[in-house]
């Protein structure tokens, strides 16, 4: 079965991408590594119909924004910074193009989404990824008059379930794009990605659990605790959204409760940071979504 693992037909190098294509750069180490490999496969310059995008939720860490900017600058590649504007209207009205300096840093796109949906996302209804990232990238491609394209995402060979789920959608054919996972096709694992970054003279200045939205509700509670302990105030935006909606992102606890716990017992979770939250292994925006 052709599951989309060979973008560009029979090209032997999975990192050689034939357009039209969108390369989804999440701002994490894995998708950055994928971008670097793709650039290498193309002699450093992508075809005009191969676009690299970064969808900013407004709740990215400053380190992530700097990393995206640094990759683009050092590797001389255009990265389109995009932000959600609204859910309705024509596709060109639903997102806007920004840049490193003008990117929102106060959660505006995310808050707008919550306000239009009139509810908070949660681990079961994770519409933030879909609306703030996947559909924004889709609208960007439609705005460039592409009807069909290849979506190149940074899922590794050690993420077989996510790869199977993403490539399975190619068979269903419900979306405007076919997904390609060159890292999986090239059998790249997390170990390879870590080795690559260890050999570079720049890197993302965050621990793995600190990536994606700063206090994403998919992060396990001890990690949220650590985020607030090391960067006090980070959880406040999330607590404010909960207070405004009178509900919580997770059924088990609210962010105000975590903030309070940090204030009362800052050493409570010492050594407990590595509880399972496998969702956070993946870079957000790479592997889920039902946008059509
Ligand atoms: S990182 Fe978390 S909060 Fe942010 S868009 Fe992704 S799932 Fe939603």
mmCIF file of C-alpha atoms and ligand atoms in Angstrom:
data_model
loop_
_atom_site.group_PDB
_atom_site.id
_atom_site.type_symbol
_atom_site.label_atom_id
_atom_site.label_comp_id
_atom_site.label_asym_id
_atom_site.label_seq_id
_atom_site.Cartn_x
_atom_site.Cartn_y
_atom_site.Cartn_z
ATOM 1 C CA UNK A 1 0.000 0.000 0.000
ATOM 2 C CA UNK A 2 1.272 3.467 -0.850
ATOM 3 C CA UNK A 3 1.100 5.238 2.468
ATOM 4 C CA UNK A 4 2.875 8.417 1.433
ATOM 5 C CA UNK A 5 6.317 7.510 2.739
ATOM 6 C CA UNK A 6 8.027 8.407 -0.510
ATOM 7 C CA UNK A 7 7.213 12.025 -1.207
ATOM 8 C CA UNK A 8 7.948 12.791 -4.803
ATOM 9 C CA UNK A 9 7.058 9.327 -6.073
ATOM 10 C CA UNK A 10 10.037 6.988 -6.224
ATOM 11 C CA UNK A 11 12.669 9.399 -4.901
ATOM 12 C CA UNK A 12 15.117 7.206 -2.977
ATOM 13 C CA UNK A 13 15.944 9.882 -0.402
ATOM 14 C CA UNK A 14 12.959 10.382 1.923
ATOM 15 C CA UNK A 15 14.243 13.880 2.658
ATOM 16 C CA UNK A 16 13.942 14.912 -0.968
ATOM 17 C CA UNK A 17 10.583 16.661 -1.045
ATOM 18 C CA UNK A 18 8.739 17.318 -4.267
ATOM 19 C CA UNK A 19 6.230 20.159 -4.100
ATOM 20 C CA UNK A 20 3.735 21.344 -3.545
ATOM 21 C CA UNK A 21 4.556 20.609 0.049
ATOM 22 C CA UNK A 22 4.332 22.088 3.502
ATOM 23 C CA UNK A 23 7.028 21.345 6.054
ATOM 24 C CA UNK A 24 5.596 21.636 9.545
ATOM 25 C CA UNK A 25 8.204 23.123 11.872
ATOM 26 C CA UNK A 26 6.950 22.981 15.462
ATOM 27 C CA UNK A 27 9.922 24.747 16.997
ATOM 28 C CA UNK A 28 11.190 21.546 18.595
ATOM 29 C CA UNK A 29 14.449 19.677 18.075
ATOM 30 C CA UNK A 30 12.955 16.844 16.037
ATOM 31 C CA UNK A 31 11.225 18.922 13.383
ATOM 32 C CA UNK A 32 14.238 21.246 13.258
ATOM 33 C CA UNK A 33 16.455 18.232 12.577
ATOM 34 C CA UNK A 34 14.028 17.099 9.870
ATOM 35 C CA UNK A 35 14.202 20.529 8.270
ATOM 36 C CA UNK A 36 17.994 20.412 8.302
ATOM 37 C CA UNK A 37 18.001 16.980 6.623
ATOM 38 C CA UNK A 38 15.542 18.204 3.994
ATOM 39 C CA UNK A 39 17.730 21.213 3.289
ATOM 40 C CA UNK A 40 20.768 18.941 2.930
ATOM 41 C CA UNK A 41 18.872 16.752 0.469
ATOM 42 C CA UNK A 42 18.143 19.839 -1.636
ATOM 43 C CA UNK A 43 21.613 21.342 -1.599
ATOM 44 C CA UNK A 44 20.485 23.983 0.900
ATOM 45 C CA UNK A 45 17.643 25.501 -1.134
ATOM 46 C CA UNK A 46 14.048 24.338 -1.276
ATOM 47 C CA UNK A 47 11.897 24.493 -4.403
ATOM 48 C CA UNK A 48 9.544 27.486 -4.628
ATOM 49 C CA UNK A 49 6.515 25.306 -3.937
ATOM 50 C CA UNK A 50 7.938 23.771 -0.748
ATOM 51 C CA UNK A 51 7.035 25.945 2.246
ATOM 52 C CA UNK A 52 8.219 25.797 5.840
ATOM 53 C CA UNK A 53 5.702 27.005 8.427
ATOM 54 C CA UNK A 54 5.659 27.623 12.158
ATOM 55 C CA UNK A 55 2.216 28.157 13.738
ATOM 56 C CA UNK A 56 2.468 30.301 16.867
ATOM 57 C CA UNK A 57 -0.208 29.834 19.529
ATOM 58 C CA UNK A 58 0.921 32.859 21.533
ATOM 59 C CA UNK A 59 1.838 30.522 24.390
ATOM 60 C CA UNK A 60 5.169 29.331 23.023
ATOM 61 C CA UNK A 61 8.215 29.809 25.186
ATOM 62 C CA UNK A 62 10.522 32.640 24.176
ATOM 63 C CA UNK A 63 13.283 30.030 23.797
ATOM 64 C CA UNK A 64 11.181 28.261 21.159
ATOM 65 C CA UNK A 65 10.645 31.483 19.206
ATOM 66 C CA UNK A 66 14.368 32.224 19.336
ATOM 67 C CA UNK A 67 15.186 28.690 18.172
ATOM 68 C CA UNK A 68 12.853 28.911 15.167
ATOM 69 C CA UNK A 69 14.365 32.264 14.252
ATOM 70 C CA UNK A 70 17.901 30.972 14.708
ATOM 71 C CA UNK A 71 17.331 27.870 12.557
ATOM 72 C CA UNK A 72 15.908 30.043 9.771
ATOM 73 C CA UNK A 73 18.760 32.536 9.982
ATOM 74 C CA UNK A 74 21.624 30.063 10.290
ATOM 75 C CA UNK A 75 20.256 27.731 7.618
ATOM 76 C CA UNK A 76 19.132 30.515 5.316
ATOM 77 C CA UNK A 77 15.624 29.169 4.892
ATOM 78 C CA UNK A 78 12.337 31.086 4.875
ATOM 79 C CA UNK A 79 10.068 30.023 7.723
ATOM 80 C CA UNK A 80 6.530 31.398 7.501
ATOM 81 C CA UNK A 81 5.322 32.393 10.980
ATOM 82 C CA UNK A 82 1.542 32.068 11.146
ATOM 83 C CA UNK A 83 -1.118 32.850 13.737
ATOM 84 C CA UNK A 84 -4.763 31.931 14.095
ATOM 85 C CA UNK A 85 -7.158 34.877 13.697
ATOM 86 C CA UNK A 86 -10.658 33.396 13.556
ATOM 87 C CA UNK A 87 -12.489 30.172 12.746
ATOM 88 C CA UNK A 88 -14.947 31.563 10.223
ATOM 89 C CA UNK A 89 -14.709 33.566 7.017
ATOM 90 C CA UNK A 90 -12.614 32.931 3.939
ATOM 91 C CA UNK A 91 -9.423 30.931 4.436
ATOM 92 C CA UNK A 92 -7.253 34.030 3.994
ATOM 93 C CA UNK A 93 -9.124 35.753 6.809
ATOM 94 C CA UNK A 94 -8.559 32.957 9.293
ATOM 95 C CA UNK A 95 -4.818 33.401 9.825
ATOM 96 C CA UNK A 96 -2.183 36.078 9.627
ATOM 97 C CA UNK A 97 1.509 36.106 8.811
ATOM 98 C CA UNK A 98 3.802 37.422 11.536
ATOM 99 C CA UNK A 99 7.529 37.273 12.222
ATOM 100 C CA UNK A 100 9.936 36.777 15.084
ATOM 101 C CA UNK A 101 9.512 40.344 16.334
ATOM 102 C CA UNK A 102 5.776 40.661 15.797
ATOM 103 C CA UNK A 103 4.790 37.162 16.982
ATOM 104 C CA UNK A 104 2.240 37.200 19.776
ATOM 105 C CA UNK A 105 3.703 36.377 23.179
ATOM 106 C CA UNK A 106 0.655 36.908 25.392
ATOM 107 C CA UNK A 107 -1.639 34.091 24.272
ATOM 108 C CA UNK A 108 -3.870 36.168 21.975
ATOM 109 C CA UNK A 109 -4.474 33.511 19.274
ATOM 110 C CA UNK A 110 -5.163 30.850 21.913
ATOM 111 C CA UNK A 111 -7.491 33.118 23.938
ATOM 112 C CA UNK A 112 -9.388 34.063 20.758
ATOM 113 C CA UNK A 113 -9.936 30.407 19.997
ATOM 114 C CA UNK A 114 -11.229 29.694 23.504
ATOM 115 C CA UNK A 115 -13.525 32.650 23.248
ATOM 116 C CA UNK A 116 -14.994 31.574 19.876
ATOM 117 C CA UNK A 117 -15.335 27.941 20.892
ATOM 118 C CA UNK A 118 -16.823 29.081 24.235
ATOM 119 C CA UNK A 119 -14.989 26.265 25.961
ATOM 120 C CA UNK A 120 -11.529 25.132 26.985
ATOM 121 C CA UNK A 121 -9.744 22.363 25.092
ATOM 122 C CA UNK A 122 -8.937 19.238 27.096
ATOM 123 C CA UNK A 123 -7.066 15.960 26.584
ATOM 124 C CA UNK A 124 -10.113 14.421 24.886
ATOM 125 C CA UNK A 125 -11.175 17.460 22.836
ATOM 126 C CA UNK A 126 -7.789 18.768 21.868
ATOM 127 C CA UNK A 127 -9.066 21.297 19.360
ATOM 128 C CA UNK A 128 -6.231 23.754 20.045
ATOM 129 C CA UNK A 129 -3.789 21.705 17.947
ATOM 130 C CA UNK A 130 -6.290 21.429 15.125
ATOM 131 C CA UNK A 131 -7.373 25.055 15.075
ATOM 132 C CA UNK A 132 -4.195 26.881 16.049
ATOM 133 C CA UNK A 133 -1.787 24.789 14.033
ATOM 134 C CA UNK A 134 -3.120 22.265 11.547
ATOM 135 C CA UNK A 135 -5.953 24.344 10.087
ATOM 136 C CA UNK A 136 -3.801 27.478 10.087
ATOM 137 C CA UNK A 137 -1.198 25.666 8.000
ATOM 138 C CA UNK A 138 -3.925 24.308 5.731
ATOM 139 C CA UNK A 139 -5.299 27.811 5.179
ATOM 140 C CA UNK A 140 -1.803 29.082 4.426
ATOM 141 C CA UNK A 141 -1.487 26.506 1.624
ATOM 142 C CA UNK A 142 -4.959 27.249 0.298
ATOM 143 C CA UNK A 143 -4.085 30.924 0.299
ATOM 144 C CA UNK A 144 -1.274 30.016 -2.081
ATOM 145 C CA UNK A 145 -3.818 28.343 -4.357
ATOM 146 C CA UNK A 146 -2.753 24.793 -3.694
ATOM 147 C CA UNK A 147 -5.611 22.362 -3.801
ATOM 148 C CA UNK A 148 -3.592 19.260 -2.852
ATOM 149 C CA UNK A 149 -0.157 18.969 -1.327
ATOM 150 C CA UNK A 150 2.198 16.900 0.819
ATOM 151 C CA UNK A 151 2.372 17.634 4.550
ATOM 152 C CA UNK A 152 5.812 16.763 5.846
ATOM 153 C CA UNK A 153 5.779 16.099 9.566
ATOM 154 C CA UNK A 154 8.461 15.281 12.120
ATOM 155 C CA UNK A 155 7.443 11.909 13.465
ATOM 156 C CA UNK A 156 10.338 9.603 14.164
ATOM 157 C CA UNK A 157 10.791 5.879 13.702
ATOM 158 C CA UNK A 158 10.461 5.394 17.486
ATOM 159 C CA UNK A 159 6.911 6.791 17.372
ATOM 160 C CA UNK A 160 5.285 3.976 15.375
ATOM 161 C CA UNK A 161 1.750 4.440 16.686
ATOM 162 C CA UNK A 162 1.661 8.117 15.779
ATOM 163 C CA UNK A 163 3.240 7.381 12.395
ATOM 164 C CA UNK A 164 0.673 4.660 11.667
ATOM 165 C CA UNK A 165 -2.187 6.901 12.727
ATOM 166 C CA UNK A 166 -0.968 9.804 10.597
ATOM 167 C CA UNK A 167 -0.155 7.758 7.522
ATOM 168 C CA UNK A 168 -3.421 5.857 7.908
ATOM 169 C CA UNK A 169 -5.220 9.057 6.983
ATOM 170 C CA UNK A 170 -3.546 8.953 3.563
ATOM 171 C CA UNK A 171 -5.480 5.822 2.816
ATOM 172 C CA UNK A 172 -8.753 7.425 3.906
ATOM 173 C CA UNK A 173 -8.054 10.366 1.575
ATOM 174 C CA UNK A 174 -10.302 12.737 3.554
ATOM 175 C CA UNK A 175 -7.834 15.595 3.687
ATOM 176 C CA UNK A 176 -6.356 17.925 1.102
ATOM 177 C CA UNK A 177 -2.879 16.629 1.805
ATOM 178 C CA UNK A 178 -0.935 13.417 1.952
ATOM 179 C CA UNK A 179 1.250 13.054 5.016
ATOM 180 C CA UNK A 180 4.926 12.143 4.708
ATOM 181 C CA UNK A 181 7.149 11.168 7.627
ATOM 182 C CA UNK A 182 10.704 11.215 6.252
ATOM 183 C CA UNK A 183 12.268 10.689 9.688
ATOM 184 C CA UNK A 184 10.333 7.467 10.079
ATOM 185 C CA UNK A 185 11.157 6.381 6.527
ATOM 186 C CA UNK A 186 14.863 7.008 7.232
ATOM 187 C CA UNK A 187 14.588 5.104 10.545
ATOM 188 C CA UNK A 188 15.615 8.166 12.568
ATOM 189 C CA UNK A 189 15.052 7.847 16.319
ATOM 190 C CA UNK A 190 15.262 10.234 19.233
ATOM 191 C CA UNK A 191 18.828 9.099 19.827
ATOM 192 C CA UNK A 192 19.844 10.326 16.350
ATOM 193 C CA UNK A 193 18.144 13.659 16.935
ATOM 194 C CA UNK A 194 19.868 14.116 20.296
ATOM 195 C CA UNK A 195 23.250 13.191 18.779
ATOM 196 C CA UNK A 196 22.739 15.765 16.025
ATOM 197 C CA UNK A 197 21.987 18.584 18.450
ATOM 198 C CA UNK A 198 24.841 17.604 20.757
ATOM 199 C CA UNK A 199 27.186 18.230 17.836
ATOM 200 C CA UNK A 200 25.784 21.675 16.908
ATOM 201 C CA UNK A 201 26.949 25.024 18.213
ATOM 202 C CA UNK A 202 23.383 26.106 18.963
ATOM 203 C CA UNK A 203 20.358 24.321 20.373
ATOM 204 C CA UNK A 204 16.888 24.800 21.785
ATOM 205 C CA UNK A 205 17.445 26.112 25.299
ATOM 206 C CA UNK A 206 14.648 24.062 26.844
ATOM 207 C CA UNK A 207 14.257 20.664 28.449
ATOM 208 C CA UNK A 208 11.969 18.346 26.426
ATOM 209 C CA UNK A 209 9.003 18.816 28.785
ATOM 210 C CA UNK A 210 9.279 22.596 28.528
ATOM 211 C CA UNK A 211 8.510 22.659 24.786
ATOM 212 C CA UNK A 212 5.202 23.397 23.016
ATOM 213 C CA UNK A 213 2.760 25.725 24.831
ATOM 214 C CA UNK A 214 4.384 26.831 28.097
ATOM 215 C CA UNK A 215 1.879 25.107 30.410
ATOM 216 C CA UNK A 216 0.075 22.790 27.967
ATOM 217 C CA UNK A 217 -2.604 20.739 29.740
ATOM 218 C CA UNK A 218 -0.996 17.562 28.382
ATOM 219 C CA UNK A 219 2.055 18.085 30.597
ATOM 220 C CA UNK A 220 1.860 15.910 33.705
ATOM 221 C CA UNK A 221 1.100 17.751 36.930
ATOM 222 C CA UNK A 222 4.658 17.462 38.356
ATOM 223 C CA UNK A 223 5.953 19.079 35.176
ATOM 224 C CA UNK A 224 3.452 21.925 35.405
ATOM 225 C CA UNK A 225 4.575 22.298 38.988
ATOM 226 C CA UNK A 226 8.197 22.526 37.836
ATOM 227 C CA UNK A 227 7.317 25.025 35.110
ATOM 228 C CA UNK A 228 5.699 27.308 37.696
ATOM 229 C CA UNK A 229 8.473 26.770 40.225
ATOM 230 C CA UNK A 230 11.227 27.696 37.760
ATOM 231 C CA UNK A 231 9.291 30.388 35.859
ATOM 232 C CA UNK A 232 6.793 31.812 38.360
ATOM 233 C CA UNK A 233 3.707 33.292 36.757
ATOM 234 C CA UNK A 234 3.699 30.975 33.730
ATOM 235 C CA UNK A 235 0.561 29.139 34.851
ATOM 236 C CA UNK A 236 -1.396 32.320 35.534
ATOM 237 C CA UNK A 237 -2.688 32.732 31.957
ATOM 238 C CA UNK A 238 -4.040 29.186 32.102
ATOM 239 C CA UNK A 239 -5.638 29.786 35.487
ATOM 240 C CA UNK A 240 -7.205 32.981 34.119
ATOM 241 C CA UNK A 241 -8.733 31.102 31.174
ATOM 242 C CA UNK A 242 -10.199 28.584 33.593
ATOM 243 C CA UNK A 243 -11.606 31.304 35.832
ATOM 244 C CA UNK A 244 -13.172 33.077 32.834
ATOM 245 C CA UNK A 245 -14.828 29.905 31.591
ATOM 246 C CA UNK A 246 -15.729 28.502 35.005
ATOM 247 C CA UNK A 247 -14.186 25.148 34.061
ATOM 248 C CA UNK A 248 -10.790 23.470 33.930
ATOM 249 C CA UNK A 249 -8.527 22.129 31.182
ATOM 250 C CA UNK A 250 -8.262 18.857 33.111
ATOM 251 C CA UNK A 251 -10.979 17.256 35.186
ATOM 252 C CA UNK A 252 -8.556 16.283 37.989
ATOM 253 C CA UNK A 253 -7.292 19.745 38.949
ATOM 254 C CA UNK A 254 -7.162 23.388 37.994
ATOM 255 C CA UNK A 255 -4.128 25.577 37.335
ATOM 256 C CA UNK A 256 -4.890 27.828 40.317
ATOM 257 C CA UNK A 257 -4.507 24.765 42.495
ATOM 258 C CA UNK A 258 -1.063 24.006 41.053
ATOM 259 C CA UNK A 259 0.033 27.625 41.503
ATOM 260 C CA UNK A 260 -1.117 27.489 45.080
ATOM 261 C CA UNK A 261 0.735 24.211 45.696
ATOM 262 C CA UNK A 262 3.980 25.697 44.333
ATOM 263 C CA UNK A 263 3.651 28.674 46.673
ATOM 264 C CA UNK A 264 3.017 26.491 49.702
ATOM 265 C CA UNK A 265 5.469 23.627 49.030
ATOM 266 C CA UNK A 266 8.002 24.497 46.335
ATOM 267 C CA UNK A 267 9.961 21.265 46.823
ATOM 268 C CA UNK A 268 6.914 18.958 46.718
ATOM 269 C CA UNK A 269 7.668 17.206 43.422
ATOM 270 C CA UNK A 270 11.449 17.150 43.655
ATOM 271 C CA UNK A 271 12.572 14.073 41.716
ATOM 272 C CA UNK A 272 9.083 13.355 40.396
ATOM 273 C CA UNK A 273 9.361 15.011 37.015
ATOM 274 C CA UNK A 274 9.407 11.954 34.878
ATOM 275 C CA UNK A 275 5.907 10.585 35.400
ATOM 276 C CA UNK A 276 4.348 9.304 32.204
ATOM 277 C CA UNK A 277 2.830 11.846 29.879
ATOM 278 C CA UNK A 278 3.654 10.275 26.535
ATOM 279 C CA UNK A 279 1.672 12.903 24.625
ATOM 280 C CA UNK A 280 4.373 15.391 25.482
ATOM 281 C CA UNK A 281 7.017 13.380 23.655
ATOM 282 C CA UNK A 282 5.543 14.584 20.417
ATOM 283 C CA UNK A 283 5.947 18.070 19.070
ATOM 284 C CA UNK A 284 2.507 19.636 18.952
ATOM 285 C CA UNK A 285 0.989 20.067 15.529
ATOM 286 C CA UNK A 286 2.836 17.204 13.928
ATOM 287 C CA UNK A 287 0.545 14.315 14.293
ATOM 288 C CA UNK A 288 -3.104 14.900 15.066
ATOM 289 C CA UNK A 289 -5.996 16.806 13.571
ATOM 290 C CA UNK A 290 -9.019 16.216 11.466
ATOM 291 C CA UNK A 291 -8.919 19.336 9.336
ATOM 292 C CA UNK A 292 -10.220 18.794 5.832
HETATM 293 S S1 LIG B 1 0.930 22.403 23.006
HETATM 294 FE FE1 LIG B 1 -0.859 21.683 24.170
HETATM 295 S S2 LIG B 1 -2.052 23.522 24.608
HETATM 296 FE FE2 LIG B 1 -0.636 24.039 22.930
HETATM 297 S S3 LIG B 1 -1.777 23.691 21.059
HETATM 298 FE FE3 LIG B 1 -0.649 21.804 21.524
HETATM 299 S S4 LIG B 1 -2.080 20.511 22.701
HETATM 300 FE FE4 LIG B 1 -2.875 22.622 22.711
#
